Coordinates of C-alpha atoms and ligand atoms in Angstrom, one line a residue:
X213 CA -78.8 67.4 -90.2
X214 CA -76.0 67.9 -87.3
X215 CA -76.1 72.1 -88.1
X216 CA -80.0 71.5 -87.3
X217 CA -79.7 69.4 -84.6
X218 CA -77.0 71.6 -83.1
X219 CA -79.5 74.9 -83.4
X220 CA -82.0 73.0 -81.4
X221 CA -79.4 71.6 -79.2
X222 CA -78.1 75.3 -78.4
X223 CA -81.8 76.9 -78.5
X224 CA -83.0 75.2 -75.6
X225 CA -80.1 75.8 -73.1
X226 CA -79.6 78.9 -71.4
X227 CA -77.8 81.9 -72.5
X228 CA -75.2 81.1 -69.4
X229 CA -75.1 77.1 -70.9
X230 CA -74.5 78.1 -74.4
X231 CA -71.5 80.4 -73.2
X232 CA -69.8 77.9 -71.1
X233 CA -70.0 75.5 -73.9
X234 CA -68.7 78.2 -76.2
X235 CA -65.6 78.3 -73.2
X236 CA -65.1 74.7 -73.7
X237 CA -65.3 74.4 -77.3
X238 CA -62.4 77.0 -78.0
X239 CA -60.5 75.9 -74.8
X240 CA -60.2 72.0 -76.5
X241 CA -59.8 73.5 -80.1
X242 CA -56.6 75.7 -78.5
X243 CA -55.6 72.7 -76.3
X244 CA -55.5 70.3 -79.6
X245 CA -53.2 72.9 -81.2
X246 CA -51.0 73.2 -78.5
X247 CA -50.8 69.6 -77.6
X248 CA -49.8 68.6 -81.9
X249 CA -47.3 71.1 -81.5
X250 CA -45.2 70.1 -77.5
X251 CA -46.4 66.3 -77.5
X252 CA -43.7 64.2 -77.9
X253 CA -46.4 61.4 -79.5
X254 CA -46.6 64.0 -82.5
X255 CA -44.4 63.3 -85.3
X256 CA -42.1 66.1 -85.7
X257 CA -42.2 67.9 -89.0
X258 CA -38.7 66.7 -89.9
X259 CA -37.4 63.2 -89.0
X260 CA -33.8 62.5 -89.0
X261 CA -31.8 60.0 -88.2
X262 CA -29.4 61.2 -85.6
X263 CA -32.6 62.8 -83.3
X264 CA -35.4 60.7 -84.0
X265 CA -34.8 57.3 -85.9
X266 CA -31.6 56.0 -84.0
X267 CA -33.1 56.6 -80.4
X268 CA -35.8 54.1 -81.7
X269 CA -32.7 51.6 -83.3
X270 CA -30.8 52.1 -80.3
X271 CA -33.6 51.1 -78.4
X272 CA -35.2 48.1 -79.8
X273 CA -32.8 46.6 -82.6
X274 CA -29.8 46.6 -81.9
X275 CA -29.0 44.3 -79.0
X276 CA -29.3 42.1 -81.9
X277 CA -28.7 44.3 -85.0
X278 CA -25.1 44.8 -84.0
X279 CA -21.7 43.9 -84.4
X280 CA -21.5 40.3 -83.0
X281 CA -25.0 40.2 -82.6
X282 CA -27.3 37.5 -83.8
X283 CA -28.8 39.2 -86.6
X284 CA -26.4 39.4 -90.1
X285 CA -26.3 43.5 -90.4
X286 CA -25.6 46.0 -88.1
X287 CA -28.4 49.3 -87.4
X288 CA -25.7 51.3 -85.3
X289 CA -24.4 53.9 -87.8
X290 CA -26.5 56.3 -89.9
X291 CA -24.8 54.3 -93.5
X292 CA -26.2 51.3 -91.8
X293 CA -29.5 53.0 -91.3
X294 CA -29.9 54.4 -94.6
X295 CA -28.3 51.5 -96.8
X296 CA -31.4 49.1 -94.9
X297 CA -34.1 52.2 -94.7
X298 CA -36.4 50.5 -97.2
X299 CA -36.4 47.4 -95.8
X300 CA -36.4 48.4 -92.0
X301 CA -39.8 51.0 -93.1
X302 CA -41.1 47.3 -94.6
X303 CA -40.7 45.4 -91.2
X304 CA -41.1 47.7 -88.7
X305 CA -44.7 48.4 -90.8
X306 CA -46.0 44.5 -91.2
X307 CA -44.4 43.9 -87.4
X308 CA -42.2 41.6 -88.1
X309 CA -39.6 43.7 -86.6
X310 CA -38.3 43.4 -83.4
X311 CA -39.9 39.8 -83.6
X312 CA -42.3 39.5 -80.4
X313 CA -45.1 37.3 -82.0
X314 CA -47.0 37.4 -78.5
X315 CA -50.1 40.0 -78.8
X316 CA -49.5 42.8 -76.5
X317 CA -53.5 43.4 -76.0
X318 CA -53.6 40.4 -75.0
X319 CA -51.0 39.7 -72.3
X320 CA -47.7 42.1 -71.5
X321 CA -44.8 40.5 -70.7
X322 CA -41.3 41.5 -69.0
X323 CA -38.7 43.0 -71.5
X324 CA -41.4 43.0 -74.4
X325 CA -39.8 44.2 -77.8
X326 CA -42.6 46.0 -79.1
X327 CA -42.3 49.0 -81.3
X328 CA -45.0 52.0 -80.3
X329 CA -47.3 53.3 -83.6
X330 CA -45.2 56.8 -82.8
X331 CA -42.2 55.0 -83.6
X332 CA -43.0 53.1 -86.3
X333 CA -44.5 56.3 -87.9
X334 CA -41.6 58.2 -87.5
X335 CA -39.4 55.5 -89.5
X336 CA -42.3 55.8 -92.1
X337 CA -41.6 59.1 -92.5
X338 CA -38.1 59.4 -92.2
X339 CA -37.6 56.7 -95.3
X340 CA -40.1 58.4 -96.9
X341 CA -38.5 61.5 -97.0
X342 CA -35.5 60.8 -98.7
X343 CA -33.6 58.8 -94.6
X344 CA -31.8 61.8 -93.8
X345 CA -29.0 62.1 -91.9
X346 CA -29.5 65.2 -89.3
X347 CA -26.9 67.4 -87.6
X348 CA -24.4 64.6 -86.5
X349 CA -24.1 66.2 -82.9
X350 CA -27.4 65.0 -82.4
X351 CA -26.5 61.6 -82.7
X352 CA -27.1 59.5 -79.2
X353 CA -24.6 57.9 -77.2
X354 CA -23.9 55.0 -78.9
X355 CA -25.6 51.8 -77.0
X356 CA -23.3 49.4 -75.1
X357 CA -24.0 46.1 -74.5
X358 CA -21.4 43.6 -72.1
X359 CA -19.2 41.4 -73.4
X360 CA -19.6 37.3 -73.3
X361 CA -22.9 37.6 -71.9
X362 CA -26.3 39.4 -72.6
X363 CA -27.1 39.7 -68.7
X364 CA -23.9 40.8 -67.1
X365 CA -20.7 39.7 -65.7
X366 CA -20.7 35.9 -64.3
X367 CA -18.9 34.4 -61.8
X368 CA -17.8 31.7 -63.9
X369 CA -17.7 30.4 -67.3
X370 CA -17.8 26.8 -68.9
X371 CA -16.7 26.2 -72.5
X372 CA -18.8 24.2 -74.6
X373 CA -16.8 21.3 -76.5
X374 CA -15.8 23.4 -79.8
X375 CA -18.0 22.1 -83.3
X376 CA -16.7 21.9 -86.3
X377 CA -19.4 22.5 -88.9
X378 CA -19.1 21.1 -92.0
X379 CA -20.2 22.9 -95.9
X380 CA -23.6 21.7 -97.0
X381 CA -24.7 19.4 -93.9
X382 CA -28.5 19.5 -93.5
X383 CA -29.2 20.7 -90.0
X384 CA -27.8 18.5 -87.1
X385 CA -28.9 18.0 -83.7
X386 CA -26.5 17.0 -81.4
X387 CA -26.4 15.9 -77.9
X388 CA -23.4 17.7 -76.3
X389 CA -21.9 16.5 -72.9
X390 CA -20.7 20.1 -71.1
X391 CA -18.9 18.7 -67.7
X392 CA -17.8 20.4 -64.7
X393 CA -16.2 20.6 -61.7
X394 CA -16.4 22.7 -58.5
X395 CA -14.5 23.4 -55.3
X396 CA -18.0 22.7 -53.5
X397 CA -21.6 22.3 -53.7
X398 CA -23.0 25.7 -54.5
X399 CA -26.0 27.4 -55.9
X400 CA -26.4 29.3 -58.8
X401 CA -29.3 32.1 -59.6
X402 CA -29.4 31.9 -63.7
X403 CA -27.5 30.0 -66.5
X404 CA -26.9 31.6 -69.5
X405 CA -25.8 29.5 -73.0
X406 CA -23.7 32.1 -75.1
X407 CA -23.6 30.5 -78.7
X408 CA -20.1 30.6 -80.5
X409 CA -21.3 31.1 -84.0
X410 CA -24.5 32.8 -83.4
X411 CA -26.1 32.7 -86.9
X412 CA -25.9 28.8 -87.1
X413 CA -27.0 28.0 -83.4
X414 CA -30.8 27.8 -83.5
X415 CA -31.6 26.8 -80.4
X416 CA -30.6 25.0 -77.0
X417 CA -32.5 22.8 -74.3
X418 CA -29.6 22.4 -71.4
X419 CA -31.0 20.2 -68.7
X420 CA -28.6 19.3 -65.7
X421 CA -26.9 16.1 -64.3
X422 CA -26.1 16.2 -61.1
X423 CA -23.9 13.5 -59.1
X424 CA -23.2 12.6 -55.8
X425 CA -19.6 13.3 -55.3
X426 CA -18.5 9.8 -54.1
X427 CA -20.6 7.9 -57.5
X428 CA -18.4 9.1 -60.4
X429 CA -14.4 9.7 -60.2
X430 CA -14.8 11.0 -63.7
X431 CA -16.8 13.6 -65.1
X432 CA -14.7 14.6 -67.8
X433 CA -14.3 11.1 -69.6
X434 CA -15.9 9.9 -72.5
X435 CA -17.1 11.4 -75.6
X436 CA -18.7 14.9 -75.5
X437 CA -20.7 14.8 -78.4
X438 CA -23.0 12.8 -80.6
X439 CA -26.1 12.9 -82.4
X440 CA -29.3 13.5 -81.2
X441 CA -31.3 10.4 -81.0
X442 CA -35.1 9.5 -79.7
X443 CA -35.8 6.1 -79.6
X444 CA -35.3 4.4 -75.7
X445 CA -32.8 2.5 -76.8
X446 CA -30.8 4.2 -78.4
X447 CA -30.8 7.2 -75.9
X448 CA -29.3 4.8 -73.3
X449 CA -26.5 3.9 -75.8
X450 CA -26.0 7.7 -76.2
X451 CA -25.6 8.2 -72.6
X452 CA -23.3 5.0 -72.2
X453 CA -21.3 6.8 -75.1
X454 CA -21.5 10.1 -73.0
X455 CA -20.5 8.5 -69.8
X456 CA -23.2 9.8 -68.0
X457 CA -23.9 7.1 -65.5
X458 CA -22.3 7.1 -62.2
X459 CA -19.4 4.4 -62.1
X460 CA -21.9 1.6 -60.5
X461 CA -23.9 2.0 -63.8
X462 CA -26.4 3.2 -62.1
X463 CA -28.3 6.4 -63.1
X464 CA -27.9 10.6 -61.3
X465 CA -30.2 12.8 -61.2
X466 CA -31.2 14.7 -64.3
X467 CA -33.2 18.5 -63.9
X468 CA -35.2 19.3 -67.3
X469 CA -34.3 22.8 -69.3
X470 CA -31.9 24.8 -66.8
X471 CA -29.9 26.5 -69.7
X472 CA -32.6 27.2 -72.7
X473 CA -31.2 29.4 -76.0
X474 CA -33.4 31.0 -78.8
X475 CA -32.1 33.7 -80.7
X476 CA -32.7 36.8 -79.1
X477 CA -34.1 35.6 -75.9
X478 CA -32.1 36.7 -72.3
X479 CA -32.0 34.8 -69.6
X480 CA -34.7 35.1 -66.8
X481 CA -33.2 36.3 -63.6
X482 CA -35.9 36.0 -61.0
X483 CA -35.7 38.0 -57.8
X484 CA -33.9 37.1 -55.1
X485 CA -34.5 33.4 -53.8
X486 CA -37.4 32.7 -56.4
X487 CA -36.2 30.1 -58.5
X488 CA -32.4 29.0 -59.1
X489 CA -30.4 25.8 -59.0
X490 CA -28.4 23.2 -56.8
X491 CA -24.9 23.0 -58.4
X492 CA -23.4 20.1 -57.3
X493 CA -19.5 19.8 -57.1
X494 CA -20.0 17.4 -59.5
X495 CA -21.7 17.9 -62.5
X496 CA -22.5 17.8 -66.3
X497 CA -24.7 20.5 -68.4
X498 CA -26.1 18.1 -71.3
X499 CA -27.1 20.1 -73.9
X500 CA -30.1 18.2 -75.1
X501 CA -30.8 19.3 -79.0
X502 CA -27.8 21.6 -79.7
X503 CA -29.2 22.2 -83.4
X504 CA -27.1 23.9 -86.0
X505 CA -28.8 25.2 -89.2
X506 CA -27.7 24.2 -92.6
X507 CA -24.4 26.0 -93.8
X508 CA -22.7 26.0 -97.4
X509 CA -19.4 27.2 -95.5
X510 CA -16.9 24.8 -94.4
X511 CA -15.3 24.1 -91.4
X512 CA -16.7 27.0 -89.1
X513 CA -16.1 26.4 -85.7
X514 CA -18.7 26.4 -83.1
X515 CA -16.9 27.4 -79.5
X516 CA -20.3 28.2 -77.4
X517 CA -19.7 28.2 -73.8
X518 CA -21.8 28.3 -70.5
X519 CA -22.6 31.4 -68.4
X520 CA -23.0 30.9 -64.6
X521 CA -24.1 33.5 -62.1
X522 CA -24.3 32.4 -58.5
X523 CA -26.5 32.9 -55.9
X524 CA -26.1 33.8 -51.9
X525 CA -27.7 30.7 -51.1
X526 CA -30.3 28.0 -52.1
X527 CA -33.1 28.8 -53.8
X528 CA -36.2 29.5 -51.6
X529 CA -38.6 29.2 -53.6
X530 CA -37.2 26.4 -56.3
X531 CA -39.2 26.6 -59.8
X532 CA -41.7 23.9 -60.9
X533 CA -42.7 23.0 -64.2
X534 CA -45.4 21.0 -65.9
X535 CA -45.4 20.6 -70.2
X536 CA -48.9 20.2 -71.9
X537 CA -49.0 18.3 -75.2
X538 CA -46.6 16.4 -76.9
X539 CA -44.1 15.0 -74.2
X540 CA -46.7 16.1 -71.5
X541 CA -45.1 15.8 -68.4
X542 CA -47.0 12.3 -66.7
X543 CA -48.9 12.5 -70.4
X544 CA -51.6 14.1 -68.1
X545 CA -52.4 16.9 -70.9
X546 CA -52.5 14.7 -74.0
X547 CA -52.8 16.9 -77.8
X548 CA -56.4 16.3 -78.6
X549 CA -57.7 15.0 -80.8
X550 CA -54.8 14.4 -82.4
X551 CA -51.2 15.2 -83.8
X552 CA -52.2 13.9 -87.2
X553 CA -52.1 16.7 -90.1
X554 CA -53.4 15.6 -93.6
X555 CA -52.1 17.4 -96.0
X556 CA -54.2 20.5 -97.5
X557 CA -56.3 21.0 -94.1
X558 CA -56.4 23.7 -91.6
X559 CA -56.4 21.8 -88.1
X560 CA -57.3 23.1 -84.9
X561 CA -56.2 21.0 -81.9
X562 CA -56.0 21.4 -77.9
X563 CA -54.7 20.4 -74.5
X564 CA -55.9 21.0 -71.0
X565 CA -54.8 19.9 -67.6
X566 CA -56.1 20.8 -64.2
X567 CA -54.3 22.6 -61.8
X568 CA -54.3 20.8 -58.8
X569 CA -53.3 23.5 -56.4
X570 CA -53.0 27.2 -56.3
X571 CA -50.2 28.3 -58.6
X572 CA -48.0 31.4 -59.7
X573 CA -47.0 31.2 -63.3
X574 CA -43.9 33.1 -63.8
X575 CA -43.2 32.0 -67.3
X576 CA -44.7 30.3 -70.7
X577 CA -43.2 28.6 -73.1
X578 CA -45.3 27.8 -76.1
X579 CA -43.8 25.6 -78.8
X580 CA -45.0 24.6 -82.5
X581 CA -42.8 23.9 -85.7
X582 CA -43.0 25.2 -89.2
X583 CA -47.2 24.1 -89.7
X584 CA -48.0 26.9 -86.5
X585 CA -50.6 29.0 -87.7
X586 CA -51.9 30.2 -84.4
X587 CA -51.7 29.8 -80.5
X588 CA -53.3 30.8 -77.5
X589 CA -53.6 29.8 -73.8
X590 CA -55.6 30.6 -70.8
X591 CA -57.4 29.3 -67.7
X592 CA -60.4 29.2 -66.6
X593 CA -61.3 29.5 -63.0
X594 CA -63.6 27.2 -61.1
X595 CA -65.9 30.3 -61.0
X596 CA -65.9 30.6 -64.8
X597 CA -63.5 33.7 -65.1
X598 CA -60.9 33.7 -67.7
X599 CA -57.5 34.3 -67.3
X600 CA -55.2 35.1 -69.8
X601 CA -52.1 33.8 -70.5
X602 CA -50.9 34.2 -74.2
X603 CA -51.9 34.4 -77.7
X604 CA -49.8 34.5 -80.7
X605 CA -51.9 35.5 -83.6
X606 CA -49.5 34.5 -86.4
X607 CA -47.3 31.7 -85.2
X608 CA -43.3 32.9 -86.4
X609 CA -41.3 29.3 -85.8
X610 CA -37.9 31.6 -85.4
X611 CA -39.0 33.1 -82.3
X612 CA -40.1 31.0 -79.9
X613 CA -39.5 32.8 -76.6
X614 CA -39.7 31.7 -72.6
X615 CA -42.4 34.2 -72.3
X616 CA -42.0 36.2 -68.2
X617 CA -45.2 37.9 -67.2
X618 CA -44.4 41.0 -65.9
X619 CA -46.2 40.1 -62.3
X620 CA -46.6 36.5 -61.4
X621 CA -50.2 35.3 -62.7
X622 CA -51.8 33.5 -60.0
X623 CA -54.4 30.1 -61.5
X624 CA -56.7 28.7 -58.3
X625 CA -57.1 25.4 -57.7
X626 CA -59.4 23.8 -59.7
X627 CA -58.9 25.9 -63.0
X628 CA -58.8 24.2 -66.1
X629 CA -55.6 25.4 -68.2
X630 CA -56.3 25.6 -72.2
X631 CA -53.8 25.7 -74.9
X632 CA -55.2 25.9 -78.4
X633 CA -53.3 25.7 -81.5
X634 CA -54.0 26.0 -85.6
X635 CA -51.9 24.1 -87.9
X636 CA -51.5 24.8 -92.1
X637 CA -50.8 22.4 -93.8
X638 CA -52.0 24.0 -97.0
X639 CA -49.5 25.3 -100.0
X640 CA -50.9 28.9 -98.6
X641 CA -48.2 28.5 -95.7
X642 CA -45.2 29.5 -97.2
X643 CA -43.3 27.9 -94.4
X644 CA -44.8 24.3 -95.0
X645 CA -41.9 22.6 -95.8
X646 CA -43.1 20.1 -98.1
X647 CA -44.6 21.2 -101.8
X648 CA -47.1 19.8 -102.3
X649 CA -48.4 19.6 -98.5
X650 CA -47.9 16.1 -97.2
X651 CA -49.0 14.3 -94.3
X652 CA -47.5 15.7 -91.3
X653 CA -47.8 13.9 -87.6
X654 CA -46.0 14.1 -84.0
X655 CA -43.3 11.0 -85.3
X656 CA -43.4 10.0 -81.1
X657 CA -41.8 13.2 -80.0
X658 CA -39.7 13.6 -82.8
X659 CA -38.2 17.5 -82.8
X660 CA -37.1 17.9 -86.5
X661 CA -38.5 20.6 -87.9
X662 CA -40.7 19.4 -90.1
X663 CA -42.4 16.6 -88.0
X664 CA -44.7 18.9 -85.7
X665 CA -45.3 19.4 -81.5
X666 CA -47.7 21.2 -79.6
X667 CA -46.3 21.7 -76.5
X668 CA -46.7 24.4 -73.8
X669 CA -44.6 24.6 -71.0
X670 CA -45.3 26.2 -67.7
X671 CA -43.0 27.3 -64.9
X672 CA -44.5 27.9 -61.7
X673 CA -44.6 28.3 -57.4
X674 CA -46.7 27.1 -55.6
X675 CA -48.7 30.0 -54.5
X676 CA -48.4 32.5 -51.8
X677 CA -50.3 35.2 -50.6
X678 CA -48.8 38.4 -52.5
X679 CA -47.2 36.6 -55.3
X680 CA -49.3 38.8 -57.7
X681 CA -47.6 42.1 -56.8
X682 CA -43.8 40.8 -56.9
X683 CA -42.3 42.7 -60.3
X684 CA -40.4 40.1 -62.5
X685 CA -38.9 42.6 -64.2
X686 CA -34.8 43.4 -64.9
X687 CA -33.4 41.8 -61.6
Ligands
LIG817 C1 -34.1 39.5 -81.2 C2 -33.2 39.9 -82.2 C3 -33.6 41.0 -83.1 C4 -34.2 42.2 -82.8 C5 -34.4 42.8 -81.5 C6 -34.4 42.9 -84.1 N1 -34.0 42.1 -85.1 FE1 -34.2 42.5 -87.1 N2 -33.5 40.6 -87.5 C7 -33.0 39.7 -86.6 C8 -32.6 38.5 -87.3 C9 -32.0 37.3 -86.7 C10 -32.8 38.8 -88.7 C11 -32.6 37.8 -89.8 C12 -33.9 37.1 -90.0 C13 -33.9 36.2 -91.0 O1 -32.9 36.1 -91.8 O2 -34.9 35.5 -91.1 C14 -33.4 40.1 -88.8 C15 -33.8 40.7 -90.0 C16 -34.1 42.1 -90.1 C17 -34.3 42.7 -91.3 C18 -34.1 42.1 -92.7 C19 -35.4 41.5 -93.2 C20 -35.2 40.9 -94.5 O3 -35.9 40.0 -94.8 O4 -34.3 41.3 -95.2 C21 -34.5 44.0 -91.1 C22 -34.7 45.2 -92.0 C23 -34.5 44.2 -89.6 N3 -34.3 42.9 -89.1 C24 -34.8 45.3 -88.9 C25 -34.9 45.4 -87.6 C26 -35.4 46.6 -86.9 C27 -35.6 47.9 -87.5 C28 -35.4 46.2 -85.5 C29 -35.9 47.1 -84.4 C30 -37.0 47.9 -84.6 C31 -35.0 44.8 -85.4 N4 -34.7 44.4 -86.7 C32 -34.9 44.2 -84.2 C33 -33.0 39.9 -85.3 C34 -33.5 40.9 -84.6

């Protein structure tokens, strides 16, 4: 049929046509050749560790895969590489390795982990093949990454009260008083929580205290530690136990989520005068749900401590921030219809809130626990158009980044944004942690693990004209 076609095709151009076509034909047939054999997106016919796989290692795994790293094995030497091979060819394949769960065709972010189908070929082929080594001088300089912090060196450093953890505890949350004290007032560009014992701290929402020097002689008295609670009341006794109100009983101020930790995630540092923080000379990090996995080794000590990079001055351009769903900020973006999960059902629910003004977004943070399924967000203008802001096609509760768009995303006044979510609560999700599935709900804001959220938090400017071109990449 296509030879036939063809003939006619060719029969009714001219003599001069069908030559030039000829021309093109054999020019793209050479082309192809020569492109399989110089582009570097062709797998070479060889793969080896030293030239080909640990470029890829060096590149993506092992700020984590490392020696003191957060992950349990190193991917720095080739024995490393080729004692994991089999497994590494299995994650890297399903993509469940380096663990972005965002879609990258759906949004990019700043600093995405995402390996290319090139790379992820060549690992393929390289454990196919038997993970050879390859002539040792080709091996790359081996990565280095800075000590005490992932970001750089800080101006100043606060130790964390140290934890002792004890064998066979379930997971504990704590709230954990971190207080300070400064020669003066100051301002300080990013925080950065460095955990002690990285494979047992899961996570960390800091949020800041901040007296006026003359209410509170004392930051430094009182207990440091105790165990998360929720209920009104007893958070006040908490805080009483904590010694967090100023002398005349009366309350500070308190800014939400200045120092946030997740496995794997950096700190943001925003360009220069675009977000940051007041330090006051008094102060007090509290660390609101320091929460420590479940260990069966005794006594391991915890001795985190808090990273602090100052800035020239105060922040121009502070960061806002508004949370949708559970714990909605001014409960203005309620979960609908609700948080209430019987067991063996697939349930979709939502949130939306209206922006009232023009915004930026510089960063997204969406949140679910072990149920997630799915989750996406985006707005929609007042003119219909859809803007897109994340989706996370197969909801991984380990990695729950502060998701930086790699430009600021601007949302007119008016839009309506929409966060959509998909819990399991079937025996099919193999992270449901009940067997057989039982009813699961929101417990009034409750964050264990296995009551659920659906949260998504925003951090944003007010507009301004040009925000959309500012890079919020590596500053
Ligand atoms: C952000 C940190 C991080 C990055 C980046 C990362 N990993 Fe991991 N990786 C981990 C952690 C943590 C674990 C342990 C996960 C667990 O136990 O659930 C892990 C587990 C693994 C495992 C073991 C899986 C298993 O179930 O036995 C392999 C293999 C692996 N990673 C390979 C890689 C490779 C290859 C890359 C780069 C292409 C990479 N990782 C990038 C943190 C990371």
């Amino acid at each position: 049929m296509l030879k036939v076609s063809n003939y006619f095709i060719l029969k009714s151009m001219s003599i001069k046509k069908f030559h030039n076509a000829v021309f093109i034909i054999v020019c793209t047939f050479i082309l192809s050749i020569y492109s399989a054999c110089n582009n570097p997106d062709s797998i070479p016919a060889t793969v080896t560790f030293t030239e080909h796989v640990a470029p890829i290692l060096y590149n993506n795994c092992t700020i984590c895969h490392r020696q003191g790293g957060n992950a349990h094995f190193a991917l720095i030497t080739y024995e490393d590489a080729r004692k994991n091979a089999g497994s590494t060819a299995y994650v890297v394949k399903e993509k469940l390795m380096p663990p972005w769960p965002a879609d990258p065709h759906y949004t990019e972010f700043a600093g995405q982990r995402i390996l290319s189908d090139h790379d992820i070929k060549v690992i393929q082929k390289w454990y196919a093949e038997g993970a050879p080594e390859g002539p040792k001088d080709k091996l790359p300089a081996l990565p280095k990454y800075p000590v005490g912090s992932l970001i750089g060196t800080p101006d100043m450093s606060i130790p964390v009260q140290p934890f002792f953890l004890k064998a066979n505890s379930s997971d504990r949350f704590l709230l954990v008083k971190v207080p300070f004290e400064l020669p003066s007032d100051t301002f300080a560009c990013l925080l950065e929580f460095m955990p002690g014992y990285k494979n047992m701290v899961h996570h960390v929402n800091g949020d800041l205290v901040k007296y006026e020097f003359n209410k509170k002689t004392n930051v430094f008295a009182d207990e440091r530690v105790v165990d998360m609670v929720l209920d009104t009341a007893s958070i006040v006794q908490a805080f009483k136990r904590l010694g967090l109100p100023n002398d005349d009983g009366t309350y500070p101020v308190l800014q939400k989520s200045v120092v946030n930790y997740l496995p794997g995630a950096m700190g943001q540092r925003y360009p220069e005068g675009i977000g940051g923080y007041f330090l006051p000379r008094k102060g007090v990090f509290l660390l609101n749900d320091l929460h420590y996995g479940f260990t069966s080794k005794d006594d391991i000590l915890d001795s985190s401590y808090i990273n602090i990079f100052f800035s020239k001055g105060p922040p121009k351009r502070p960061m806002q921030e508004f949370q949708m769903g559970t714990l909605s900020s001014f409960g203005n973006a309620p979960v609908l219809p609700d948080m209430i999960i019987y067991p063996n059902t697939v349930k979709p629910v939502y949130t939306r809130y209206k922006v009232p003004e023009d915004i930026s977004i510089l960063t997204v943070n969406p949140h679910m626990h072990l149920l997630g399924k799915s989750f996406k967000a985006y707005a929609v203008a007042p003119e219909g158009d859809t803007i897109k802001l994340i989706s996370i096609p197969r909801w991984d509760f380990s990695w729950q980044y502060f998701y930086t768009f790699k430009k600021m995303v601007k949302i007119p006044k008016g839009s309506i944004i929409i966060a959509e979510g998909i819990y399991d609560n079937t025996k099919q999700n193999l992270n449901n942690p009940f067997s057989p599935p039982q009813l699961v709900h929101d417990n009034d804001g409750s964050m264990k693990a296995t009551d659920e959220m659906f949260q998504f938090i925003v951090s944003y400017l007010p507009y301004q004209a040009g925000d959309e071109n500012i890079s919020l990449e590596t500053h």
